[in-house]
Short mmCIF file of C-alpha atoms in Angstrom, two decimals:
data_model
loop_
_atom_site.label_atom_id
_atom_site.label_comp_id
_atom_site.label_asym_id
_atom_site.label_seq_id
_atom_site.Cartn_x
_atom_site.Cartn_y
_atom_site.Cartn_z
CA MET A 2 19.98 -2.85 -67.78
CA ALA A 3 19.40 -6.31 -66.30
CA ASN A 4 15.82 -7.54 -66.30
CA ASP A 5 15.40 -8.21 -62.58
CA ARG A 6 11.66 -8.68 -63.03
CA LEU A 7 12.20 -11.60 -65.37
CA ARG A 8 14.85 -13.09 -63.08
CA ASP A 9 12.56 -12.77 -60.03
CA ALA A 10 9.63 -14.28 -61.95
CA LEU A 11 11.76 -17.28 -62.96
CA GLU A 12 12.75 -17.82 -59.34
CA ARG A 13 9.16 -17.51 -58.09
CA SER A 14 7.96 -20.00 -60.70
CA ARG A 15 10.98 -22.27 -60.18
CA VAL A 16 11.76 -22.22 -63.88
CA SER A 17 15.44 -22.53 -64.81
CA PRO A 18 17.04 -20.71 -67.76
CA ALA A 19 17.46 -24.12 -69.41
CA GLU A 20 13.73 -24.84 -69.09
CA LEU A 21 12.91 -21.41 -70.47
CA ALA A 22 15.22 -22.04 -73.41
CA LEU A 23 13.42 -25.32 -74.11
CA LEU A 24 10.02 -23.63 -73.89
CA THR A 25 10.99 -20.89 -76.34
CA GLU A 26 13.05 -23.15 -78.62
CA CYS A 27 16.23 -21.12 -78.23
CA ASP A 28 19.56 -21.65 -76.52
CA VAL A 29 20.52 -20.77 -72.96
CA LYS A 30 22.80 -17.95 -74.17
CA THR A 31 19.75 -16.22 -75.60
CA VAL A 32 17.96 -16.53 -72.24
CA SER A 33 21.04 -15.00 -70.61
CA ARG A 34 20.75 -12.05 -72.99
CA TRP A 35 17.10 -11.60 -72.00
CA LEU A 36 18.10 -11.57 -68.35
CA ALA A 37 20.76 -9.02 -69.20
CA GLY A 38 18.10 -6.75 -70.68
CA ARG A 39 17.49 -7.75 -74.29
CA VAL A 40 13.77 -7.83 -75.19
CA PRO A 41 12.48 -11.04 -76.83
CA HIS A 42 10.27 -11.20 -79.91
CA PRO A 43 6.57 -10.44 -79.14
CA ARG A 44 5.48 -14.05 -79.66
CA THR A 45 8.25 -15.22 -77.37
CA ARG A 46 7.30 -12.67 -74.73
CA PHE A 47 3.75 -14.02 -74.80
CA LYS A 48 4.97 -17.59 -74.26
CA ILE A 49 7.20 -16.59 -71.37
CA ALA A 50 4.58 -14.45 -69.64
CA LYS A 51 2.01 -17.23 -69.92
CA ARG A 52 4.40 -19.81 -68.47
CA LEU A 53 5.44 -17.54 -65.59
CA LYS A 54 1.85 -16.36 -64.98
CA GLU A 55 2.90 -12.73 -65.18
CA ASP A 56 1.72 -9.73 -67.14
CA GLU A 57 3.81 -9.23 -70.26
CA ASP A 58 3.83 -5.46 -69.67
CA TYR A 59 5.25 -6.06 -66.21
CA LEU A 60 8.11 -8.26 -67.42
CA TRP A 61 8.96 -5.94 -70.33
CA PRO A 62 7.74 -2.39 -69.72
CA GLY A 63 7.97 -0.34 -72.88
CA ALA A 64 4.61 0.82 -74.21
CA HIS A 65 5.25 4.15 -72.53
CA ARG A 66 8.96 4.12 -72.02
CA ALA A 67 9.38 7.14 -69.78
CA VAL A 68 6.65 6.02 -67.40
CA ALA A 69 7.78 2.42 -67.54
CA GLU A 70 11.35 3.22 -66.57
CA ALA A 71 10.16 5.19 -63.56
CA SER A 72 7.66 2.54 -62.48
CA ASP A 73 10.17 -0.28 -62.94
CA SER A 74 12.38 0.80 -60.06
CA ALA A 75 9.39 1.93 -57.99
CA GLY A 76 7.62 -1.42 -58.20
CA MET A 77 4.51 -0.41 -60.16
CA VAL A 78 2.98 -3.46 -61.82
CA HIS A 79 -0.13 -1.81 -63.22
CA LEU A 80 -2.20 1.34 -62.79
CA TYR A 81 -5.95 0.93 -63.09
CA PRO A 82 -8.19 3.96 -63.80
CA THR A 83 -10.62 2.83 -61.10
CA ARG A 84 -10.66 0.19 -58.39
CA GLY A 85 -13.59 -1.35 -60.19
CA ALA A 86 -11.31 -1.98 -63.18
CA VAL A 87 -9.07 -4.32 -61.17
CA PRO A 88 -9.78 -7.81 -62.57
CA PRO A 89 -11.66 -9.95 -60.02
CA ASN A 90 -9.29 -12.85 -60.66
CA LEU A 91 -6.34 -10.66 -59.64
CA TRP A 92 -7.77 -10.22 -56.14
CA ASP A 93 -8.28 -14.00 -55.93
CA ARG A 94 -4.82 -14.78 -57.29
CA LEU A 95 -3.09 -12.45 -54.84
CA LEU A 96 -5.04 -13.76 -51.87
CA ASP A 97 -4.50 -17.40 -52.84
CA GLY A 98 -0.78 -16.77 -53.35
CA ALA A 99 -0.20 -15.12 -49.96
CA THR A 100 1.47 -17.44 -47.46
CA ALA A 101 2.97 -15.11 -44.85
CA GLU A 102 0.91 -11.94 -44.54
CA VAL A 103 -2.40 -10.39 -45.49
CA GLY A 104 -3.04 -6.79 -44.49
CA ILE A 105 -6.19 -4.76 -45.13
CA LEU A 106 -6.51 -1.06 -44.29
CA VAL A 107 -9.91 0.43 -45.11
CA TYR A 108 -12.83 2.24 -43.58
CA VAL A 109 -15.29 -0.41 -44.78
CA GLY A 110 -14.04 -2.62 -47.66
CA MET A 111 -17.62 -3.63 -48.35
CA PHE A 112 -16.79 -5.22 -51.70
CA LEU A 113 -14.69 -7.80 -49.87
CA THR A 114 -17.72 -8.97 -47.91
CA GLU A 115 -19.38 -9.89 -51.21
CA LYS A 116 -16.96 -12.81 -51.58
CA PRO A 117 -18.95 -15.70 -50.07
CA ASP A 118 -15.88 -17.79 -49.25
CA LEU A 119 -13.59 -15.00 -48.00
CA LEU A 120 -13.84 -15.86 -44.30
CA ASP A 121 -13.11 -19.52 -44.92
CA ARG A 122 -10.14 -18.61 -47.08
CA LEU A 123 -8.77 -16.32 -44.37
CA ARG A 124 -9.24 -19.05 -41.76
CA ARG A 125 -7.30 -21.48 -43.94
CA LYS A 126 -4.56 -18.90 -44.42
CA SER A 127 -4.26 -18.35 -40.68
CA ALA A 128 -4.23 -22.10 -40.02
CA SER A 129 -1.25 -22.36 -42.38
CA GLY A 130 0.61 -19.74 -40.37
CA ALA A 131 -0.16 -16.53 -42.28
CA ARG A 132 -0.57 -13.37 -40.23
CA ILE A 133 -3.80 -11.54 -41.09
CA ARG A 134 -4.41 -7.97 -39.95
CA ILE A 135 -7.56 -6.03 -40.77
CA LEU A 136 -8.04 -2.34 -39.98
CA LEU A 137 -11.58 -0.96 -40.21
CA GLY A 138 -12.67 2.60 -39.55
CA ASP A 139 -13.91 3.72 -36.14
CA ARG A 140 -17.56 4.50 -36.84
CA GLU A 141 -17.59 7.39 -34.34
CA SER A 142 -14.40 9.07 -35.54
CA SER A 143 -14.56 12.54 -37.07
CA ALA A 144 -12.44 11.34 -39.98
CA VAL A 145 -15.01 8.71 -40.95
CA LYS A 146 -17.94 11.14 -40.73
CA GLN A 147 -16.04 13.77 -42.71
CA ARG A 148 -15.19 11.28 -45.43
CA SER A 149 -18.82 10.22 -45.64
CA ALA A 150 -19.90 13.85 -46.07
CA GLU A 151 -17.22 14.49 -48.70
CA GLU A 152 -18.49 11.57 -50.78
CA GLY A 153 -21.93 13.18 -50.77
CA ILE A 154 -23.62 10.13 -49.29
CA GLY A 155 -24.58 11.54 -45.90
CA ARG A 156 -22.53 12.00 -42.75
CA GLU A 157 -23.61 8.71 -41.14
CA THR A 158 -23.59 6.42 -44.18
CA ILE A 159 -20.02 5.13 -43.88
CA SER A 160 -20.53 4.59 -40.15
CA ALA A 161 -23.51 2.36 -40.94
CA LYS A 162 -21.45 0.44 -43.48
CA ILE A 163 -18.70 -0.02 -40.88
CA ASP A 164 -21.27 -1.69 -38.63
CA GLN A 165 -21.93 -4.20 -41.41
CA ALA A 166 -18.20 -4.79 -41.97
CA ASN A 167 -17.64 -5.33 -38.24
CA ALA A 168 -20.47 -7.87 -38.16
CA PHE A 169 -18.94 -9.68 -41.13
CA PHE A 170 -15.32 -9.77 -39.96
CA GLY A 171 -16.45 -10.31 -36.38
CA LEU A 172 -17.07 -13.92 -37.35
CA LEU A 173 -13.29 -14.30 -37.31
CA SER A 174 -13.16 -13.49 -33.61
CA GLY A 175 -10.86 -15.83 -31.72
CA VAL A 176 -9.21 -17.30 -34.81
CA PRO A 177 -5.42 -17.59 -34.22
CA ASN A 178 -3.22 -15.29 -36.33
CA ILE A 179 -6.15 -13.04 -37.25
CA GLU A 180 -6.61 -9.63 -35.67
CA VAL A 181 -9.21 -6.99 -36.52
CA ARG A 182 -8.80 -3.47 -35.15
CA SER A 183 -10.52 -0.13 -35.64
CA HIS A 184 -8.66 3.08 -36.49
CA SER A 185 -9.61 6.74 -36.50
CA THR A 186 -6.98 8.08 -38.89
CA VAL A 187 -7.66 10.11 -42.01
CA LEU A 188 -7.60 7.44 -44.70
CA TYR A 189 -5.66 8.77 -47.68
CA ASN A 190 -5.45 5.33 -49.28
CA SER A 191 -7.05 1.93 -48.84
CA ILE A 192 -4.31 -0.70 -48.74
CA TYR A 193 -4.59 -4.42 -49.47
CA ARG A 194 -1.36 -6.34 -48.92
CA PHE A 195 -0.70 -9.94 -49.95
CA ASP A 196 2.89 -10.88 -49.05
CA ASN A 197 5.01 -8.90 -51.52
CA ASP A 198 2.12 -7.67 -53.66
CA MET A 199 -0.23 -4.84 -52.84
CA ILE A 200 -3.27 -3.05 -54.23
CA VAL A 201 -3.40 0.61 -53.20
CA ASN A 202 -6.60 2.59 -53.77
CA PRO A 203 -5.89 6.35 -53.41
CA HIS A 204 -8.89 8.35 -52.25
CA VAL A 205 -10.17 11.26 -54.32
CA TYR A 206 -12.24 14.10 -52.87
CA GLY A 207 -15.88 13.78 -53.90
CA LYS A 208 -15.45 10.26 -55.31
CA THR A 209 -16.26 6.92 -53.75
CA ALA A 210 -13.41 4.41 -53.46
CA PRO A 211 -14.53 2.20 -56.40
CA MET A 212 -14.31 5.24 -58.69
CA ALA A 213 -10.79 6.21 -57.62
CA PRO A 214 -7.60 4.80 -59.22
CA ALA A 215 -5.91 1.62 -58.00
CA MET A 216 -2.25 0.64 -58.18
CA HIS A 217 -0.88 -2.90 -58.22
CA LEU A 218 2.50 -2.66 -56.52
CA ARG A 219 5.21 -5.25 -55.92
CA LYS A 220 8.12 -5.17 -53.50
CA THR A 221 11.47 -4.45 -55.15
CA ALA A 222 15.06 -5.00 -54.12
CA THR A 223 15.40 -1.32 -53.27
CA TYR A 224 13.00 0.94 -51.38
CA GLY A 225 9.99 1.64 -53.62
CA LEU A 226 6.28 2.37 -53.61
CA PHE A 227 5.46 -0.93 -51.92
CA ASP A 228 7.62 0.04 -48.96
CA THR A 229 6.11 3.52 -48.78
CA TYR A 230 2.60 2.15 -48.42
CA SER A 231 3.73 -0.70 -46.19
CA ASP A 232 5.19 1.89 -43.82
CA SER A 233 1.85 3.73 -43.93
CA PHE A 234 -0.03 0.55 -43.01
CA GLU A 235 2.32 -0.08 -40.09
CA ALA A 236 1.92 3.52 -38.90
CA VAL A 237 -1.86 3.15 -38.78
CA TRP A 238 -1.60 -0.26 -37.13
CA GLY A 239 0.74 1.26 -34.56
CA SER A 240 -1.77 3.98 -33.79
CA THR A 241 -4.19 1.34 -32.47
CA THR A 242 -3.84 -0.98 -29.49
CA PRO A 243 -4.74 -4.63 -28.93
CA GLY A 244 -7.45 -3.35 -26.62
CA GLU A 245 -9.17 -1.94 -29.70
CA SER A 246 -9.07 -5.33 -31.36
CA ARG A 247 -12.30 -6.97 -32.46
CA SER A 248 -10.86 -10.49 -32.44
#
């Protein structure tokens, strides 16, 4: 089976098969075999992954073959046991790499507000033409209060946190290409989209979001997990109106 992940990574990094052959000290025919599905030697895989700035396990799934084959077509890059286990530099890399779209669907997303330069980075993104959409929970909605109670932190706690998030993101009011809206839907997953990459944080009853799993997804040529959650984001966005916007 052709290694479409490797081919896509080469295109994204603008590295030609000839350049890859030079890097790995092999011939172009060998690179063609890798693209066709042959797996390189471990040391060679390391070199390639480092040059392309990709995870080796993403380019050559195989540690758990059955799971890897399923996740390959679905677009799963990595599954983290908790959102807190997502490397901080991954969030930064995905945000910095986004040029067309940033989408955030949360109730609060308080950990984002701990990034001191986040607002400036979003302003720069919007000035470069990126579309930025942020969906925060409606503090008065029954779904928000129920979620707060289910987490065992008090029925009004998430509402109070939403006030803080609104104050933070409210500083983006009036910035072109940035829109912040509130939603009252039951939030099954928090979604963070950066162009064709996405972090999805499924919610677990009785657990706070940082303690629930997180999936790094990437858009694939065919309909996959990325598209499923992208459709979910659009459905929630469509349930709000510009009149509910906070920008």
